Amino acid sequence: MRWHVAQYWDFVREHAVTMAALRQAALVSDGFARTLAGFAASQAADVTGHLDHVTRAGMRLPAGTTLSIAMMYQLVDGVAHQHLLTGDTDGGDAAEDVVEALTRFVYRGLTGRDY
């Protein structure tokens, strides 16, 4: 899971302005909305297998797979944007520390366990 959080974190850092513009454009253009939905679907496909392992191990996701993945990415996206705007989230946390904290938070939220 950490790899996915870190990859998305890096993506947001590198493409924050483009993603913000795409989100705004998606509000008024069906074409942009489809592009954004396609990106979200490709991200979800990468994580689905991990969540299959969670449910096969007898753990329950907080919601269905699609919604659980969406919540994970929205959390990472929101924290990444906040970190980009302020340079930190809690007294100067380095990006690596934030990625680690997000990974733990997401993992706990998805599995109910610490790793």
mmCIF file of N, CA and C in Angstrom:
data_model
loop_
_atom_site.group_PDB
_atom_site.id
_atom_site.type_symbol
_atom_site.label_atom_id
_atom_site.label_comp_id
_atom_site.label_asym_id
_atom_site.label_seq_id
_atom_site.Cartn_x
_atom_site.Cartn_y
_atom_site.Cartn_z
ATOM 1 N N MET A 1 0.827 -1.192 0.000
ATOM 2 C CA MET A 1 0.000 0.000 0.000
ATOM 3 C C MET A 1 0.872 1.256 0.000
ATOM 4 N N ARG A 2 1.996 1.199 0.713
ATOM 5 C CA ARG A 2 2.842 2.375 0.808
ATOM 6 C C ARG A 2 3.319 2.831 -0.577
ATOM 7 N N TRP A 3 3.630 1.875 -1.430
ATOM 8 C CA TRP A 3 4.102 2.216 -2.768
ATOM 9 C C TRP A 3 3.045 3.049 -3.490
ATOM 10 N N HIS A 4 1.785 2.648 -3.395
ATOM 11 C CA HIS A 4 0.712 3.380 -4.074
ATOM 12 C C HIS A 4 0.545 4.782 -3.493
ATOM 13 N N VAL A 5 0.602 4.889 -2.179
ATOM 14 C CA VAL A 5 0.497 6.212 -1.542
ATOM 15 C C VAL A 5 1.660 7.092 -1.991
ATOM 16 N N ALA A 6 2.868 6.559 -1.966
ATOM 17 C CA ALA A 6 4.052 7.344 -2.354
ATOM 18 C C ALA A 6 3.999 7.740 -3.833
ATOM 19 N N GLN A 7 3.577 6.822 -4.684
ATOM 20 C CA GLN A 7 3.488 7.131 -6.113
ATOM 21 C C GLN A 7 2.476 8.238 -6.376
ATOM 22 N N TYR A 8 1.326 8.139 -5.726
ATOM 23 C CA TYR A 8 0.313 9.168 -5.925
ATOM 24 C C TYR A 8 0.784 10.499 -5.348
ATOM 25 N N TRP A 9 1.440 10.451 -4.202
ATOM 26 C CA TRP A 9 2.010 11.665 -3.593
ATOM 27 C C TRP A 9 2.949 12.356 -4.593
ATOM 28 N N ASP A 10 3.845 11.588 -5.176
ATOM 29 C CA ASP A 10 4.787 12.151 -6.147
ATOM 30 C C ASP A 10 4.063 12.699 -7.369
ATOM 31 N N PHE A 11 3.040 11.986 -7.825
ATOM 32 C CA PHE A 11 2.261 12.454 -8.965
ATOM 33 C C PHE A 11 1.614 13.796 -8.656
ATOM 34 N N VAL A 12 0.987 13.906 -7.487
ATOM 35 C CA VAL A 12 0.348 15.173 -7.100
ATOM 36 C C VAL A 12 1.380 16.278 -7.035
ATOM 37 N N ARG A 13 2.528 15.997 -6.448
ATOM 38 C CA ARG A 13 3.570 17.013 -6.324
ATOM 39 C C ARG A 13 4.025 17.515 -7.700
ATOM 40 N N GLU A 14 4.154 16.603 -8.635
ATOM 41 C CA GLU A 14 4.642 16.970 -9.967
ATOM 42 C C GLU A 14 3.570 17.594 -10.859
ATOM 43 N N HIS A 15 2.311 17.262 -10.617
ATOM 44 C CA HIS A 15 1.252 17.679 -11.540
ATOM 45 C C HIS A 15 0.084 18.386 -10.844
ATOM 46 N N ALA A 16 0.326 19.003 -9.717
ATOM 47 C CA ALA A 16 -0.748 19.615 -8.928
ATOM 48 C C ALA A 16 -1.530 20.655 -9.725
ATOM 49 N N VAL A 17 -0.836 21.509 -10.428
ATOM 50 C CA VAL A 17 -1.509 22.570 -11.182
ATOM 51 C C VAL A 17 -2.365 21.976 -12.300
ATOM 52 N N THR A 18 -1.833 21.003 -13.005
ATOM 53 C CA THR A 18 -2.580 20.355 -14.080
ATOM 54 C C THR A 18 -3.811 19.644 -13.534
ATOM 55 N N MET A 19 -3.650 18.944 -12.418
ATOM 56 C CA MET A 19 -4.785 18.231 -11.826
ATOM 57 C C MET A 19 -5.866 19.209 -11.358
ATOM 58 N N ALA A 20 -5.463 20.330 -10.779
ATOM 59 C CA ALA A 20 -6.441 21.333 -10.345
ATOM 60 C C ALA A 20 -7.203 21.884 -11.552
ATOM 61 N N ALA A 21 -6.482 22.162 -12.626
ATOM 62 C CA ALA A 21 -7.126 22.671 -13.838
ATOM 63 C C ALA A 21 -8.058 21.620 -14.445
ATOM 64 N N LEU A 22 -7.637 20.368 -14.428
ATOM 65 C CA LEU A 22 -8.464 19.294 -14.974
ATOM 66 C C LEU A 22 -9.745 19.127 -14.154
ATOM 67 N N ARG A 23 -9.636 19.222 -12.842
ATOM 68 C CA ARG A 23 -10.838 19.127 -11.994
ATOM 69 C C ARG A 23 -11.811 20.259 -12.303
ATOM 70 N N GLN A 24 -11.293 21.455 -12.456
ATOM 71 C CA GLN A 24 -12.162 22.591 -12.768
ATOM 72 C C GLN A 24 -12.789 22.427 -14.144
ATOM 73 N N ALA A 25 -11.997 21.994 -15.105
ATOM 74 C CA ALA A 25 -12.523 21.798 -16.454
ATOM 75 C C ALA A 25 -13.574 20.689 -16.478
ATOM 76 N N ALA A 26 -13.392 19.662 -15.627
ATOM 77 C CA ALA A 26 -14.345 18.547 -15.587
ATOM 78 C C ALA A 26 -15.719 18.988 -15.107
ATOM 79 N N LEU A 27 -15.780 20.095 -14.394
ATOM 80 C CA LEU A 27 -17.072 20.610 -13.938
ATOM 81 C C LEU A 27 -17.916 21.155 -15.088
ATOM 82 N N VAL A 28 -17.256 21.581 -16.149
ATOM 83 C CA VAL A 28 -17.987 22.218 -17.245
ATOM 84 C C VAL A 28 -17.857 21.478 -18.579
ATOM 85 N N SER A 29 -17.024 20.444 -18.631
ATOM 86 C CA SER A 29 -16.810 19.743 -19.892
ATOM 87 C C SER A 29 -16.894 18.234 -19.688
ATOM 88 N N ASP A 30 -17.788 17.605 -20.426
ATOM 89 C CA ASP A 30 -17.922 16.149 -20.345
ATOM 90 C C ASP A 30 -16.633 15.445 -20.776
ATOM 91 N N GLY A 31 -15.945 16.000 -21.755
ATOM 92 C CA GLY A 31 -14.694 15.407 -22.219
ATOM 93 C C GLY A 31 -13.636 15.387 -21.122
ATOM 94 N N PHE A 32 -13.491 16.492 -20.427
ATOM 95 C CA PHE A 32 -12.540 16.544 -19.327
ATOM 96 C C PHE A 32 -12.997 15.639 -18.184
ATOM 97 N N ALA A 33 -14.285 15.576 -17.949
ATOM 98 C CA ALA A 33 -14.810 14.703 -16.899
ATOM 99 C C ALA A 33 -14.489 13.244 -17.213
ATOM 100 N N ARG A 34 -14.612 12.850 -18.481
ATOM 101 C CA ARG A 34 -14.265 11.480 -18.870
ATOM 102 C C ARG A 34 -12.772 11.221 -18.695
ATOM 103 N N THR A 35 -11.949 12.198 -19.020
ATOM 104 C CA THR A 35 -10.506 12.055 -18.835
ATOM 105 C C THR A 35 -10.171 11.848 -17.368
ATOM 106 N N LEU A 36 -10.764 12.640 -16.519
ATOM 107 C CA LEU A 36 -10.525 12.534 -15.082
ATOM 108 C C LEU A 36 -11.047 11.194 -14.548
ATOM 109 N N ALA A 37 -12.206 10.765 -15.011
ATOM 110 C CA ALA A 37 -12.760 9.475 -14.588
ATOM 111 C C ALA A 37 -11.868 8.319 -15.046
ATOM 112 N N GLY A 38 -11.313 8.437 -16.235
ATOM 113 C CA GLY A 38 -10.403 7.405 -16.743
ATOM 114 C C GLY A 38 -9.148 7.298 -15.901
ATOM 115 N N PHE A 39 -8.628 8.446 -15.481
ATOM 116 C CA PHE A 39 -7.460 8.443 -14.604
ATOM 117 C C PHE A 39 -7.796 7.771 -13.281
ATOM 118 N N ALA A 40 -8.926 8.116 -12.711
ATOM 119 C CA ALA A 40 -9.339 7.522 -11.431
ATOM 120 C C ALA A 40 -9.518 6.013 -11.571
ATOM 121 N N ALA A 41 -10.094 5.572 -12.677
ATOM 122 C CA ALA A 41 -10.303 4.137 -12.891
ATOM 123 C C ALA A 41 -8.973 3.403 -13.009
ATOM 124 N N SER A 42 -8.002 4.012 -13.670
ATOM 125 C CA SER A 42 -6.702 3.342 -13.795
ATOM 126 C C SER A 42 -6.010 3.247 -12.438
ATOM 127 N N GLN A 43 -6.147 4.270 -11.609
ATOM 128 C CA GLN A 43 -5.577 4.221 -10.260
ATOM 129 C C GLN A 43 -6.268 3.139 -9.435
ATOM 130 N N ALA A 44 -7.575 3.057 -9.538
ATOM 131 C CA ALA A 44 -8.331 2.062 -8.784
ATOM 132 C C ALA A 44 -7.942 0.646 -9.195
ATOM 133 N N ALA A 45 -7.741 0.428 -10.468
ATOM 134 C CA ALA A 45 -7.377 -0.897 -10.955
ATOM 135 C C ALA A 45 -6.054 -1.362 -10.346
ATOM 136 N N ASP A 46 -5.146 -0.441 -10.121
ATOM 137 C CA ASP A 46 -3.855 -0.787 -9.535
ATOM 138 C C ASP A 46 -3.962 -1.223 -8.081
ATOM 139 N N VAL A 47 -4.984 -0.776 -7.371
ATOM 140 C CA VAL A 47 -5.119 -1.049 -5.941
ATOM 141 C C VAL A 47 -6.092 -2.193 -5.661
ATOM 142 N N THR A 48 -6.973 -2.495 -6.588
ATOM 143 C CA THR A 48 -8.010 -3.496 -6.367
ATOM 144 C C THR A 48 -7.439 -4.834 -5.891
ATOM 145 N N GLY A 49 -6.362 -5.281 -6.492
ATOM 146 C CA GLY A 49 -5.764 -6.554 -6.096
ATOM 147 C C GLY A 49 -5.343 -6.569 -4.633
ATOM 148 N N HIS A 50 -4.836 -5.447 -4.163
ATOM 149 C CA HIS A 50 -4.446 -5.360 -2.753
ATOM 150 C C HIS A 50 -5.663 -5.507 -1.848
ATOM 151 N N LEU A 51 -6.747 -4.897 -2.239
ATOM 152 C CA LEU A 51 -7.941 -4.973 -1.410
ATOM 153 C C LEU A 51 -8.590 -6.354 -1.495
ATOM 154 N N ASP A 52 -8.385 -7.058 -2.593
ATOM 155 C CA ASP A 52 -8.856 -8.444 -2.672
ATOM 156 C C ASP A 52 -8.157 -9.297 -1.618
ATOM 157 N N HIS A 53 -6.866 -9.025 -1.385
ATOM 158 C CA HIS A 53 -6.126 -9.744 -0.341
ATOM 159 C C HIS A 53 -6.725 -9.461 1.032
ATOM 160 N N VAL A 54 -7.160 -8.234 1.242
ATOM 161 C CA VAL A 54 -7.746 -7.844 2.524
ATOM 162 C C VAL A 54 -9.029 -8.643 2.774
ATOM 163 N N THR A 55 -9.896 -8.680 1.791
ATOM 164 C CA THR A 55 -11.170 -9.380 1.988
ATOM 165 C C THR A 55 -10.976 -10.891 2.037
ATOM 166 N N ARG A 56 -10.029 -11.426 1.276
ATOM 167 C CA ARG A 56 -9.763 -12.873 1.340
ATOM 168 C C ARG A 56 -9.207 -13.272 2.707
ATOM 169 N N ALA A 57 -8.542 -12.343 3.378
ATOM 170 C CA ALA A 57 -8.001 -12.623 4.713
ATOM 171 C C ALA A 57 -9.075 -12.492 5.797
ATOM 172 N N GLY A 58 -10.312 -12.244 5.398
ATOM 173 C CA GLY A 58 -11.414 -12.192 6.345
ATOM 174 C C GLY A 58 -11.678 -10.818 6.934
ATOM 175 N N MET A 59 -10.964 -9.804 6.453
ATOM 176 C CA MET A 59 -11.192 -8.445 6.948
ATOM 177 C C MET A 59 -12.265 -7.774 6.092
ATOM 178 N N ARG A 60 -12.969 -6.830 6.700
ATOM 179 C CA ARG A 60 -14.011 -6.102 5.982
ATOM 180 C C ARG A 60 -13.522 -4.693 5.667
ATOM 181 N N LEU A 61 -13.699 -4.303 4.440
ATOM 182 C CA LEU A 61 -13.390 -2.931 4.045
ATOM 183 C C LEU A 61 -14.431 -2.003 4.657
ATOM 184 N N PRO A 62 -14.103 -0.722 4.813
ATOM 185 C CA PRO A 62 -15.085 0.206 5.386
ATOM 186 C C PRO A 62 -16.277 0.450 4.474
ATOM 187 N N ALA A 63 -16.108 0.178 3.190
ATOM 188 C CA ALA A 63 -17.167 0.345 2.185
ATOM 189 C C ALA A 63 -16.837 -0.620 1.051
ATOM 190 N N GLY A 64 -17.584 -0.568 -0.027
ATOM 191 C CA GLY A 64 -17.249 -1.380 -1.190
ATOM 192 C C GLY A 64 -15.864 -1.024 -1.711
ATOM 193 N N THR A 65 -15.322 -1.872 -2.545
ATOM 194 C CA THR A 65 -13.957 -1.676 -3.043
ATOM 195 C C THR A 65 -13.791 -0.335 -3.741
ATOM 196 N N THR A 66 -14.700 0.010 -4.629
ATOM 197 C CA THR A 66 -14.573 1.265 -5.385
ATOM 198 C C THR A 66 -14.597 2.472 -4.466
ATOM 199 N N LEU A 67 -15.521 2.505 -3.531
ATOM 200 C CA LEU A 67 -15.606 3.634 -2.616
ATOM 201 C C LEU A 67 -14.413 3.662 -1.661
ATOM 202 N N SER A 68 -13.963 2.511 -1.192
ATOM 203 C CA SER A 68 -12.790 2.468 -0.312
ATOM 204 C C SER A 68 -11.564 3.036 -1.017
ATOM 205 N N ILE A 69 -11.382 2.680 -2.274
ATOM 206 C CA ILE A 69 -10.256 3.204 -3.052
ATOM 207 C C ILE A 69 -10.409 4.703 -3.260
ATOM 208 N N ALA A 70 -11.608 5.143 -3.578
ATOM 209 C CA ALA A 70 -11.836 6.582 -3.777
ATOM 210 C C ALA A 70 -11.518 7.358 -2.503
ATOM 211 N N MET A 71 -11.929 6.822 -1.350
ATOM 212 C CA MET A 71 -11.639 7.507 -0.085
ATOM 213 C C MET A 71 -10.136 7.569 0.160
ATOM 214 N N MET A 72 -9.437 6.479 -0.152
ATOM 215 C CA MET A 72 -7.992 6.455 0.027
ATOM 216 C C MET A 72 -7.327 7.547 -0.815
ATOM 217 N N TYR A 73 -7.671 7.591 -2.085
ATOM 218 C CA TYR A 73 -7.040 8.573 -2.966
ATOM 219 C C TYR A 73 -7.444 10.002 -2.627
ATOM 220 N N GLN A 74 -8.680 10.205 -2.214
ATOM 221 C CA GLN A 74 -9.093 11.561 -1.843
ATOM 222 C C GLN A 74 -8.337 12.043 -0.615
ATOM 223 N N LEU A 75 -8.126 11.150 0.340
ATOM 224 C CA LEU A 75 -7.347 11.504 1.529
ATOM 225 C C LEU A 75 -5.922 11.879 1.143
ATOM 226 N N VAL A 76 -5.272 11.028 0.378
ATOM 227 C CA VAL A 76 -3.889 11.297 -0.029
ATOM 228 C C VAL A 76 -3.825 12.572 -0.851
ATOM 229 N N ASP A 77 -4.757 12.744 -1.763
ATOM 230 C CA ASP A 77 -4.791 13.936 -2.603
ATOM 231 C C ASP A 77 -4.946 15.203 -1.762
ATOM 232 N N GLY A 78 -5.890 15.185 -0.831
ATOM 233 C CA GLY A 78 -6.127 16.363 0.010
ATOM 234 C C GLY A 78 -4.930 16.712 0.870
ATOM 235 N N VAL A 79 -4.331 15.716 1.498
ATOM 236 C CA VAL A 79 -3.162 15.979 2.349
ATOM 237 C C VAL A 79 -1.982 16.430 1.501
ATOM 238 N N ALA A 80 -1.796 15.825 0.347
ATOM 239 C CA ALA A 80 -0.692 16.234 -0.531
ATOM 240 C C ALA A 80 -0.847 17.685 -0.964
ATOM 241 N N HIS A 81 -2.045 18.069 -1.356
ATOM 242 C CA HIS A 81 -2.266 19.463 -1.756
ATOM 243 C C HIS A 81 -2.040 20.412 -0.583
ATOM 244 N N GLN A 82 -2.512 20.045 0.600
ATOM 245 C CA GLN A 82 -2.288 20.881 1.780
ATOM 246 C C GLN A 82 -0.796 21.023 2.066
ATOM 247 N N HIS A 83 -0.079 19.931 1.957
ATOM 248 C CA HIS A 83 1.369 19.957 2.203
ATOM 249 C C HIS A 83 2.066 20.840 1.174
ATOM 250 N N LEU A 84 1.607 20.767 -0.078
ATOM 251 C CA LEU A 84 2.202 21.608 -1.130
ATOM 252 C C LEU A 84 1.935 23.084 -0.865
ATOM 253 N N LEU A 85 0.732 23.395 -0.381
ATOM 254 C CA LEU A 85 0.382 24.792 -0.128
ATOM 255 C C LEU A 85 1.136 25.385 1.057
ATOM 256 N N THR A 86 1.310 24.585 2.093
ATOM 257 C CA THR A 86 1.890 25.114 3.322
ATOM 258 C C THR A 86 3.335 24.697 3.549
ATOM 259 N N GLY A 87 3.767 23.672 2.846
ATOM 260 C CA GLY A 87 5.121 23.159 3.063
ATOM 261 C C GLY A 87 5.188 22.150 4.193
ATOM 262 N N ASP A 88 4.136 22.061 4.975
ATOM 263 C CA ASP A 88 4.059 21.044 6.023
ATOM 264 C C ASP A 88 2.618 20.899 6.472
ATOM 265 N N THR A 89 2.383 19.941 7.328
ATOM 266 C CA THR A 89 1.036 19.743 7.856
ATOM 267 C C THR A 89 0.997 19.857 9.372
ATOM 268 N N ASP A 90 2.138 19.702 10.021
ATOM 269 C CA ASP A 90 2.137 19.705 11.489
ATOM 270 C C ASP A 90 3.536 20.046 11.989
ATOM 271 N N GLY A 91 3.893 21.292 11.890
ATOM 272 C CA GLY A 91 5.173 21.705 12.443
ATOM 273 C C GLY A 91 6.386 21.308 11.630
ATOM 274 N N GLY A 92 6.256 21.189 10.341
ATOM 275 C CA GLY A 92 7.436 20.961 9.519
ATOM 276 C C GLY A 92 7.685 19.519 9.125
ATOM 277 N N ASP A 93 6.649 18.695 9.087
ATOM 278 C CA ASP A 93 6.835 17.305 8.681
ATOM 279 C C ASP A 93 7.404 17.235 7.275
ATOM 280 N N ALA A 94 8.408 16.402 7.113
ATOM 281 C CA ALA A 94 8.979 16.169 5.789
ATOM 282 C C ALA A 94 7.990 15.335 4.976
ATOM 283 N N ALA A 95 8.068 15.464 3.668
ATOM 284 C CA ALA A 95 7.160 14.729 2.785
ATOM 285 C C ALA A 95 7.213 13.233 3.077
ATOM 286 N N GLU A 96 8.386 12.699 3.312
ATOM 287 C CA GLU A 96 8.528 11.267 3.587
ATOM 288 C C GLU A 96 7.777 10.861 4.852
ATOM 289 N N ASP A 97 7.817 11.722 5.866
ATOM 290 C CA ASP A 97 7.086 11.443 7.106
ATOM 291 C C ASP A 97 5.574 11.479 6.875
ATOM 292 N N VAL A 98 5.135 12.398 6.039
ATOM 293 C CA VAL A 98 3.706 12.503 5.751
ATOM 294 C C VAL A 98 3.240 11.279 4.962
ATOM 295 N N VAL A 99 4.035 10.834 3.994
ATOM 296 C CA VAL A 99 3.696 9.635 3.230
ATOM 297 C C VAL A 99 3.584 8.433 4.170
ATOM 298 N N GLU A 100 4.507 8.319 5.102
ATOM 299 C CA GLU A 100 4.462 7.213 6.065
ATOM 300 C C GLU A 100 3.196 7.294 6.922
ATOM 301 N N ALA A 101 2.884 8.478 7.415
ATOM 302 C CA ALA A 101 1.686 8.650 8.238
ATOM 303 C C ALA A 101 0.418 8.347 7.436
ATOM 304 N N LEU A 102 0.366 8.818 6.206
ATOM 305 C CA LEU A 102 -0.791 8.534 5.349
ATOM 306 C C LEU A 102 -0.939 7.035 5.105
ATOM 307 N N THR A 103 0.174 6.370 4.846
ATOM 308 C CA THR A 103 0.129 4.937 4.596
ATOM 309 C C THR A 103 -0.434 4.203 5.804
ATOM 310 N N ARG A 104 0.040 4.550 6.992
ATOM 311 C CA ARG A 104 -0.464 3.906 8.209
ATOM 312 C C ARG A 104 -1.956 4.187 8.384
ATOM 313 N N PHE A 105 -2.346 5.431 8.154
ATOM 314 C CA PHE A 105 -3.742 5.825 8.314
ATOM 315 C C PHE A 105 -4.632 5.062 7.336
ATOM 316 N N VAL A 106 -4.223 5.016 6.086
ATOM 317 C CA VAL A 106 -4.994 4.319 5.053
ATOM 318 C C VAL A 106 -5.059 2.828 5.374
ATOM 319 N N TYR A 107 -3.929 2.256 5.720
ATOM 320 C CA TYR A 107 -3.893 0.810 6.019
ATOM 321 C C TYR A 107 -4.828 0.483 7.173
ATOM 322 N N ARG A 108 -4.760 1.281 8.226
ATOM 323 C CA ARG A 108 -5.659 1.065 9.370
ATOM 324 C C ARG A 108 -7.120 1.224 8.967
ATOM 325 N N GLY A 109 -7.392 2.242 8.156
ATOM 326 C CA GLY A 109 -8.764 2.466 7.720
ATOM 327 C C GLY A 109 -9.305 1.337 6.865
ATOM 328 N N LEU A 110 -8.446 0.754 6.043
ATOM 329 C CA LEU A 110 -8.895 -0.310 5.150
ATOM 330 C C LEU A 110 -8.946 -1.667 5.828
ATOM 331 N N THR A 111 -8.063 -1.893 6.792
ATOM 332 C CA THR A 111 -7.964 -3.238 7.379
ATOM 333 C C THR A 111 -8.370 -3.291 8.853
ATOM 334 N N GLY A 112 -8.403 -2.146 9.521
ATOM 335 C CA GLY A 112 -8.668 -2.134 10.952
ATOM 336 C C GLY A 112 -7.469 -2.574 11.767
ATOM 337 N N ARG A 113 -6.317 -2.688 11.127
ATOM 338 C CA ARG A 113 -5.100 -3.160 11.782
ATOM 339 C C ARG A 113 -3.943 -2.210 11.490
ATOM 340 N N ASP A 114 -2.938 -2.269 12.353
ATOM 341 C CA ASP A 114 -1.698 -1.555 12.077
ATOM 342 C C ASP A 114 -0.768 -2.496 11.326
ATOM 343 N N TYR A 115 0.170 -1.948 10.608
ATOM 344 C CA TYR A 115 1.112 -2.827 9.915
ATOM 345 C C TYR A 115 2.441 -2.852 10.601
#
